[in-house]
Short mmCIF file of C-alpha atoms and ligand atoms in Angstrom, two decimals:
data_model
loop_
_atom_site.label_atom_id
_atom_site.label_comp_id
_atom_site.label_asym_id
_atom_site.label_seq_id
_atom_site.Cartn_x
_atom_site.Cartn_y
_atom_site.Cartn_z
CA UNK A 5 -8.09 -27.07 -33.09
CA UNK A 6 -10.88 -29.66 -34.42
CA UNK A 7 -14.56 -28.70 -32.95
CA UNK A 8 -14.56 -31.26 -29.72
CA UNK A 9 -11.40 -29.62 -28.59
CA UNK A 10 -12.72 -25.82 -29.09
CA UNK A 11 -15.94 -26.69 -27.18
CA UNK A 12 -14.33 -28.66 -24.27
CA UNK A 13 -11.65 -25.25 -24.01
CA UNK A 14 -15.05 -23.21 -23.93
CA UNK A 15 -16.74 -25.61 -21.38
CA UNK A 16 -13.58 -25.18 -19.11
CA UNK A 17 -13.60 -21.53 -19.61
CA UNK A 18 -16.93 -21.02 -18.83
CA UNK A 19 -16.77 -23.41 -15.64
CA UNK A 20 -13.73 -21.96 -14.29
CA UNK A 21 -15.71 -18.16 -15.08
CA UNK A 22 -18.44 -19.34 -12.70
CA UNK A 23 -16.25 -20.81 -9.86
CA UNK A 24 -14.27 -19.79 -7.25
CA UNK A 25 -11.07 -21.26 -7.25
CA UNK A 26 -11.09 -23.97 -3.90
CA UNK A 27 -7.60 -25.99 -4.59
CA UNK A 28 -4.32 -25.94 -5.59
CA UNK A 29 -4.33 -26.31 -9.57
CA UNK A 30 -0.68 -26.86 -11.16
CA UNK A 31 -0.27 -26.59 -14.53
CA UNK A 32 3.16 -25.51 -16.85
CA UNK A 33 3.33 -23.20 -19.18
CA UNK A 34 3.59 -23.33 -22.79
CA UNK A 35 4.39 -20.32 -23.73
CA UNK A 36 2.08 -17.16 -23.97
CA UNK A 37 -0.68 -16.57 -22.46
CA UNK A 38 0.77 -18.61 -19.67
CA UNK A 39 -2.76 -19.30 -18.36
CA UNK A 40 -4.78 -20.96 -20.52
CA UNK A 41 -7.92 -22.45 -18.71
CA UNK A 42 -9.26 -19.27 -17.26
CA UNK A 43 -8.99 -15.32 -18.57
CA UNK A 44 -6.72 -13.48 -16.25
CA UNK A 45 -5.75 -9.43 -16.65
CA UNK A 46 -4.08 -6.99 -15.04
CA UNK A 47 -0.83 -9.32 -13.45
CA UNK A 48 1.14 -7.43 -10.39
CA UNK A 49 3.92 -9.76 -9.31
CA UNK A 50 5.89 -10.18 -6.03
CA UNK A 51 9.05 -12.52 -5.58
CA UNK A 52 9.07 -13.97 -2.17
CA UNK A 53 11.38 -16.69 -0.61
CA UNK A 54 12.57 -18.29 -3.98
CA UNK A 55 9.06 -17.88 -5.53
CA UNK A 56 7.29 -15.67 -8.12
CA UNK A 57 4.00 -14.56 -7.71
CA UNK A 58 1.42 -13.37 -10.08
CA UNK A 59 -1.80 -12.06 -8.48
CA UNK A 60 -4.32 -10.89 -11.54
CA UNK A 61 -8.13 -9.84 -11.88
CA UNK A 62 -10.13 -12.54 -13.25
CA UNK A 63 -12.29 -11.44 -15.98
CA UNK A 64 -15.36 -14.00 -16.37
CA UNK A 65 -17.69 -11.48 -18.82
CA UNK A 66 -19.19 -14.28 -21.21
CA UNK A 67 -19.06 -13.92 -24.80
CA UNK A 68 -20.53 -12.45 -26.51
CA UNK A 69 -21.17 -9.35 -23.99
CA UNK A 70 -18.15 -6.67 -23.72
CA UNK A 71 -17.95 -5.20 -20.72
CA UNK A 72 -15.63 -6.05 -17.77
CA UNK A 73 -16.74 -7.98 -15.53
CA UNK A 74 -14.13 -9.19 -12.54
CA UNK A 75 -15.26 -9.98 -9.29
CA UNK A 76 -12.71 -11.62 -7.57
CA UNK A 77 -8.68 -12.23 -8.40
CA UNK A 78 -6.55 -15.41 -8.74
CA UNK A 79 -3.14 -16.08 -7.50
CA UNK A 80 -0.30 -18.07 -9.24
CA UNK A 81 3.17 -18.82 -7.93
CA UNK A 82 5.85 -20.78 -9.56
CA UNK A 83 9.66 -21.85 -8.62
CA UNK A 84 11.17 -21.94 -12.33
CA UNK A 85 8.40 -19.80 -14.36
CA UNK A 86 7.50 -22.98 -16.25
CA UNK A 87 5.56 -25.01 -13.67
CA UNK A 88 2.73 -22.79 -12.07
CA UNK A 89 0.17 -23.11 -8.83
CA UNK A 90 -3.21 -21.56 -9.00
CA UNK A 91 -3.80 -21.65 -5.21
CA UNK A 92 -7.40 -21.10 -4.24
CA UNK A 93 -8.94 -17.75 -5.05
CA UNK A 94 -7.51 -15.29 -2.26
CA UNK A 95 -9.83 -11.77 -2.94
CA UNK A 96 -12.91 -11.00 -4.15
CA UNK A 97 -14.01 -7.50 -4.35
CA UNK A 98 -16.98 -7.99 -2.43
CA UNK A 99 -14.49 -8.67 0.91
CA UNK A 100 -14.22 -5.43 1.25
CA UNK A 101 -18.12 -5.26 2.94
CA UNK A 102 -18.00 -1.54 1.65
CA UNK A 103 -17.47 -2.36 -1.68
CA UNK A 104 -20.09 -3.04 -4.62
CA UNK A 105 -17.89 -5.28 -6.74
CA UNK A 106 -15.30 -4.84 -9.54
CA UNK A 107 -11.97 -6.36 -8.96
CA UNK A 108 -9.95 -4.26 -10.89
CA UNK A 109 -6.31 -3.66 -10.65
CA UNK A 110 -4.15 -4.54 -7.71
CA UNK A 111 -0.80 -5.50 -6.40
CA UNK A 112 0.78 -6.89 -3.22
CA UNK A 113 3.78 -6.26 -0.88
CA UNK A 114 5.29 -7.89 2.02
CA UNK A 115 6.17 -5.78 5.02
CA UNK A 116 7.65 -6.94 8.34
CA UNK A 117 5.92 -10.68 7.07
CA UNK A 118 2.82 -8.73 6.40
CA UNK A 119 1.46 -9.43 3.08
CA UNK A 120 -0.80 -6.12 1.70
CA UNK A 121 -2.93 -6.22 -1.10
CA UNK A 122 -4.17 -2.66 -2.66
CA UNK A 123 -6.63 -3.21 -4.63
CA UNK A 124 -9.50 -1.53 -7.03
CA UNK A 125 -13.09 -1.46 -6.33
CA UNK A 126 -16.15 0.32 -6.53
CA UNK A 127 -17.39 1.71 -3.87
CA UNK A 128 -20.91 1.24 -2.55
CA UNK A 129 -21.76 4.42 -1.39
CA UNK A 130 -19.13 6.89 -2.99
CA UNK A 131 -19.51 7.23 -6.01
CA UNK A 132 -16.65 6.08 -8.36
CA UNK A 133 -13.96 3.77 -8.06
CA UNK A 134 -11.91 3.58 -4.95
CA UNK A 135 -9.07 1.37 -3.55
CA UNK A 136 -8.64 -0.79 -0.46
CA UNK A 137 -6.61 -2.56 1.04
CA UNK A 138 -6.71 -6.43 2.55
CA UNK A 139 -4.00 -8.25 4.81
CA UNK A 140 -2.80 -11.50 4.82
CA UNK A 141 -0.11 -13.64 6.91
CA UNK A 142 0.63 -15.39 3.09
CA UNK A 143 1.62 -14.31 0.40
CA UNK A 144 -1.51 -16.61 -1.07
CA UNK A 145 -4.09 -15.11 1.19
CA UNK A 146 -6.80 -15.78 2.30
CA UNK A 147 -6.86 -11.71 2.41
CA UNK A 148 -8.91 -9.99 4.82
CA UNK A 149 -9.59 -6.23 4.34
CA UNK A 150 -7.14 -4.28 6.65
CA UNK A 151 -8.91 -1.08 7.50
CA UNK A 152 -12.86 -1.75 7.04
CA UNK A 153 -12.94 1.32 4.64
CA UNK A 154 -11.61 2.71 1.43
CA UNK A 155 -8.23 4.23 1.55
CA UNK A 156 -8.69 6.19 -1.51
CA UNK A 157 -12.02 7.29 -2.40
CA UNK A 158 -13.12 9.28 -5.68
CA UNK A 159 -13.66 12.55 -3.78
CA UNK A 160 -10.38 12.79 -2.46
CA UNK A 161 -8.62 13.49 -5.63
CA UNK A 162 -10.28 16.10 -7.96
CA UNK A 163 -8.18 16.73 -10.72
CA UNK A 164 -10.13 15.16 -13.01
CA UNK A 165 -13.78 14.72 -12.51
CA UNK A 166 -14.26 11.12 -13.89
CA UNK A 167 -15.71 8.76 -11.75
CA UNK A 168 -12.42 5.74 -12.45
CA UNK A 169 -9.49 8.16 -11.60
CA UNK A 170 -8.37 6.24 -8.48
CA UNK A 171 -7.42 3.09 -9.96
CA UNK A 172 -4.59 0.78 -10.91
CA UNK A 173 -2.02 1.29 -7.48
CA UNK A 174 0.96 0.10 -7.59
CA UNK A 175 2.92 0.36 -4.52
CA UNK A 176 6.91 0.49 -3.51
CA UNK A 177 8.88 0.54 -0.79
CA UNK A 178 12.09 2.83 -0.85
CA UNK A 179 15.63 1.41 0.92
CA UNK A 180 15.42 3.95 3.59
CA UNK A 181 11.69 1.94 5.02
CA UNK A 182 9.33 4.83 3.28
CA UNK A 183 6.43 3.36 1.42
CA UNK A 184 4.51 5.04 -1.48
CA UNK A 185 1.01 4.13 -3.49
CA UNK A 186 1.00 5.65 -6.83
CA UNK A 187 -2.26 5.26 -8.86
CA UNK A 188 -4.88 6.58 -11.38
CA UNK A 189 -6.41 7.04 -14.56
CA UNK A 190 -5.94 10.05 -17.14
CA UNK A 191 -3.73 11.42 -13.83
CA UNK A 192 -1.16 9.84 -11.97
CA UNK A 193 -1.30 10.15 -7.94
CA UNK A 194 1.14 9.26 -5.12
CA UNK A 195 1.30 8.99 -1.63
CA UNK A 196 3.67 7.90 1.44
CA UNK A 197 2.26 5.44 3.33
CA UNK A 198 2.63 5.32 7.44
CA UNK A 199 4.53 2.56 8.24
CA UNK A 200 1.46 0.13 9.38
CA UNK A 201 0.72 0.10 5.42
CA UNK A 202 -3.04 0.83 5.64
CA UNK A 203 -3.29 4.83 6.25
CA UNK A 204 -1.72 7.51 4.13
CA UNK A 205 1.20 9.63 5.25
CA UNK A 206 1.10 13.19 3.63
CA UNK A 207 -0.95 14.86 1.17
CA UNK A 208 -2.19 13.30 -1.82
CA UNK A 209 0.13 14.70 -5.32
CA UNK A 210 -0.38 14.82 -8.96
CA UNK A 211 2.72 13.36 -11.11
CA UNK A 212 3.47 15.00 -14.28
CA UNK A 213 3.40 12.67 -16.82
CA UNK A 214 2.80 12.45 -20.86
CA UNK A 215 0.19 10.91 -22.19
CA UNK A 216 -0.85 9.24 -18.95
CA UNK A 217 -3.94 7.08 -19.04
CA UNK A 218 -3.32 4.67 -15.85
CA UNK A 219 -1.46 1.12 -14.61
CA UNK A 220 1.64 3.11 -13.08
CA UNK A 221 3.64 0.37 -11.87
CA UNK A 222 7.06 1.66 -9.72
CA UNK A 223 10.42 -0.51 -9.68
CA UNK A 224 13.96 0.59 -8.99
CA UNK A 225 17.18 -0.70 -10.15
CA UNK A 226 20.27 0.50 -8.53
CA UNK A 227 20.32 4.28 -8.34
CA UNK A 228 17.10 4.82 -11.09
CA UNK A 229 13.18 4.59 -10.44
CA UNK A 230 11.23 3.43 -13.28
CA UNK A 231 7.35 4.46 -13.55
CA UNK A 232 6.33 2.56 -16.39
CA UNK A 233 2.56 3.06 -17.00
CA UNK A 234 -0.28 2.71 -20.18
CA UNK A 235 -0.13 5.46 -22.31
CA UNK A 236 -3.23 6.35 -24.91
CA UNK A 237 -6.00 4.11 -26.10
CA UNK A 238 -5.84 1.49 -27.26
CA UNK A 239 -2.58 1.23 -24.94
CA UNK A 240 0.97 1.42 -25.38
CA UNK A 241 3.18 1.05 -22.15
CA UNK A 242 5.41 3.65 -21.82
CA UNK A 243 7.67 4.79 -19.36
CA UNK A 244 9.87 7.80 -17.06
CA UNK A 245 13.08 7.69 -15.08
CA UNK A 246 13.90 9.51 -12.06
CA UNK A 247 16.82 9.62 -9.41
CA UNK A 248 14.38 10.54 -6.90
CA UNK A 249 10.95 8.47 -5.97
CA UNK A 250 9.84 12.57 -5.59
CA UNK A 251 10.39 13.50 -9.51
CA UNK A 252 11.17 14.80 -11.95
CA UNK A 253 10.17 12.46 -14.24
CA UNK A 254 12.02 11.85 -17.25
CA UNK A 255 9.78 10.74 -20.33
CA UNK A 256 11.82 8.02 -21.71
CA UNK A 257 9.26 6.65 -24.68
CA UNK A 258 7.50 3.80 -25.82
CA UNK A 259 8.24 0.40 -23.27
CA UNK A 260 5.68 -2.04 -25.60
CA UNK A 261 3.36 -1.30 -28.20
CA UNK A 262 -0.19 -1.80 -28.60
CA UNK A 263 -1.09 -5.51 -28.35
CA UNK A 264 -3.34 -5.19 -31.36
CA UNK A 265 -5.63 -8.00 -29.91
CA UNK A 266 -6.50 -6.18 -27.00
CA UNK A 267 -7.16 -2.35 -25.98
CA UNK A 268 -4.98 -2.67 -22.71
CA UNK A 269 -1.95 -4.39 -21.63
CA UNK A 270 -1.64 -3.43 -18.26
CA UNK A 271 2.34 -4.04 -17.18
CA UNK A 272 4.69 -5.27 -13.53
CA UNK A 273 8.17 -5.67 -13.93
CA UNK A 274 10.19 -7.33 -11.73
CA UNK A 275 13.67 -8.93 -11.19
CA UNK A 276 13.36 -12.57 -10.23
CA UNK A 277 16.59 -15.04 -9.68
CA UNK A 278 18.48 -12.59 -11.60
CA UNK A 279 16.28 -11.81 -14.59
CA UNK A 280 14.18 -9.08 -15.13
CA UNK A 281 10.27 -9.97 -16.37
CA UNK A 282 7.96 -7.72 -18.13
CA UNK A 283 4.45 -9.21 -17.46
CA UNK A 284 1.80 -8.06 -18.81
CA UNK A 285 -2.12 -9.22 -20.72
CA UNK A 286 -2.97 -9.31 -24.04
CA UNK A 287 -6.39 -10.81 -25.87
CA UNK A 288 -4.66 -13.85 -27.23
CA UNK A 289 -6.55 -16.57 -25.62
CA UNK A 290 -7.58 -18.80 -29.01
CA UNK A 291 -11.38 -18.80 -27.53
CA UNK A 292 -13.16 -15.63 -27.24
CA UNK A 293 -9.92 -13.71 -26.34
CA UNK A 294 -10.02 -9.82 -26.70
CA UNK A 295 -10.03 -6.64 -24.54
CA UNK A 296 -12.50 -8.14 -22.28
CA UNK A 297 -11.23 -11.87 -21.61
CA UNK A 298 -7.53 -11.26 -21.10
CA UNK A 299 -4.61 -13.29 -21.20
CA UNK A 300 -1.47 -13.03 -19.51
CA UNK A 301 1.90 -13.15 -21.06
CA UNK A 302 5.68 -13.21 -19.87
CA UNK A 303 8.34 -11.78 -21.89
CA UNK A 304 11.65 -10.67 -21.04
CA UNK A 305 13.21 -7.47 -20.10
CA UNK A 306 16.58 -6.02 -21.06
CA UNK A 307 17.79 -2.42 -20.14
CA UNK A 308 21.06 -0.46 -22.34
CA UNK A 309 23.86 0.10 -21.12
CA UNK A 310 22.93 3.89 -20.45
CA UNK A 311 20.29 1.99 -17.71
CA UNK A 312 17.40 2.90 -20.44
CA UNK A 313 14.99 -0.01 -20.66
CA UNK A 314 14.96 -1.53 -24.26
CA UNK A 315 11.88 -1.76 -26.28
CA UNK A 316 9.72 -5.34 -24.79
CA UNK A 317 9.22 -7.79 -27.67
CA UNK A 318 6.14 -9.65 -27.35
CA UNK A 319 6.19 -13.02 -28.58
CA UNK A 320 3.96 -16.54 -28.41
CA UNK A 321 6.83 -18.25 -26.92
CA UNK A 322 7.02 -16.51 -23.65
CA UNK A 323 10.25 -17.42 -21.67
O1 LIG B 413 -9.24 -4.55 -15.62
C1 LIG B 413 -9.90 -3.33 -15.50
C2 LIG B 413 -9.02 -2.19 -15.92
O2 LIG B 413 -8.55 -2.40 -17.26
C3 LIG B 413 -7.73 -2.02 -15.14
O3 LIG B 413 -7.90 -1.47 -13.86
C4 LIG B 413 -6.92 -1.22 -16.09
O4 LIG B 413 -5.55 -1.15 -15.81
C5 LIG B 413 -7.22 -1.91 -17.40
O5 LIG B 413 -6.36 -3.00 -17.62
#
């Protein structure tokens, strides 16, 4: 890249860190990280009626501070995985009115053409981090908050006594209607969920897991649950199998390795028109990229013939 170009990429960078998203933006990928204009971490995806979408925290921290700082998310959806829509920003953390800021990990599900979006924030007057969770009629918002509170707070779960346990949830729902949020950080929680998607159903449990340090993210394919999640620091993803959403959990090793560029690399994996994705960030953004302006990256996923999912290989080409 000759100077101009490197300081028009860091003008748009910086713009689009300051500004809400207010239109439809389409742009196609070339190759990874699919978004190029804006830093985007922490993808969840949901396929809905023929499309793929990629919801992701927006981190805006200007170089050359390190520290995350996301206050709202960004939505992308896309036909073929090549052309993309950014649709105008949906969330911002500050929507939930109880919440301080932080828009930290998230994902969305549709139920009974309900669109619910769990989310991390941190709470104003709790102390810690806590999740919530917003409502939409679309599966690109606008979200409104669906309860007025948290639905996890920090002083619900004490098995560990830092502050950013409750993070990262991932939710699922099972073939037989029952809906679980799983979550955390250093622990891994779940929960069933009532049916309305916004209050908890049961008690709160711990799931036993190596080397857990947080983005659980829950998928199924055919009789097997997968709970892949980060693993150490800088992360690795790594990953369990069960035959029951309950546990045990079988430790099944290394998913992806460390990105090297970037000290997370927070995962969703999905099926979509008959492939399976692994979708993930990375700090490979050629301006200012790193652990705290994050990139987004599609690669492939393949499982064995024995159902075990086979080791992700990252490359610049993407799919
Ligand atoms: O983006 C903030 C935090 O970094 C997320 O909640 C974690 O999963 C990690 O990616």
């Amino acid at each position: 890249m000759n100077k101009s170009t490197i300081v028009a990429v860091f003008v748009s960078l910086f713009a689009t860190s300051i500004f809400a998203v207010e239109k439809d933006t389409t742009f196609v990928a070339q190759g990874n990280p699919v978004v190029r204009y804006k830093y985007t971490a922490d993808p969840a995806a949901l396929v809905h009626d023929g499309k793929i979408y990629i919801y992701a925290g927006h981190d805006q921290c200007p170089p050359p501070e390190n520290r995350y700082v996301i206050n709202e998310w960004c939505v992308f959806s896309s036909s073929d995985m090549k052309t993309w829509t950014e649709h105008p920003t949906p969330l911002k953390a500050t929507d939930f009115g109880w919440a301080k800021g932080d828009a930290w990990a998230s994902q969305v599900i549709e139920r009974n053409g309900k669109f619910y979006w769990y989310a991390t924030v941190e709470h104003k007057t709790i102390h810690g981090k806590s999740i919530g969770v917003a409502v939409s009629d679309s599966p690109i918002g606008p979200f409104k908050d669906a309860r007025g509170s948290a639905l996890i707070t920090n002083d619900m779960t004490t098995i560990t006594h830092i502050s950013w346990d409750d993070i990262d949830p991932t939710v699922f729902i099972d073939d037989d209607g029952q809906a679980y949020l799983f979550w955390g950080n250093t622990q891994c929680y779940y929960a069933k969920l009532k049916e309305n998607m916004t209050e908890l159903d049961g008690p709160i449990m711990p799931v036993s897991l190596p080397r857990f340090t947080e983005a659980p993210w829950i998928h199924k394919k055919g009789d097997w649950y997968y709970l892949s999640f980060a693993s150490e620091f800088p992360e690795k993803t790594c990953y369990a199998m069960s035959k029951n959403i309950n546990g045990p959990w079988e430790y099944k090793g290394i998913l992806n390795e460390l990105a090297g560029n970037c000290n997370t690399n927070h995962q969703a994996i999905i099926e979509f028109k008959g492939n399976w994705y692994f979708i993930y960030h990375n700090g490979g953004a050629n301006v200012n990229g790193g652990s705290f302006r994050r990139s987004i990256c599609i690669d492939r996923l393949y499982y064995g013939s024995d159902e075990t999912m086979k080791r992700v290989r990252m490359t610049s080409e993407g799919i």
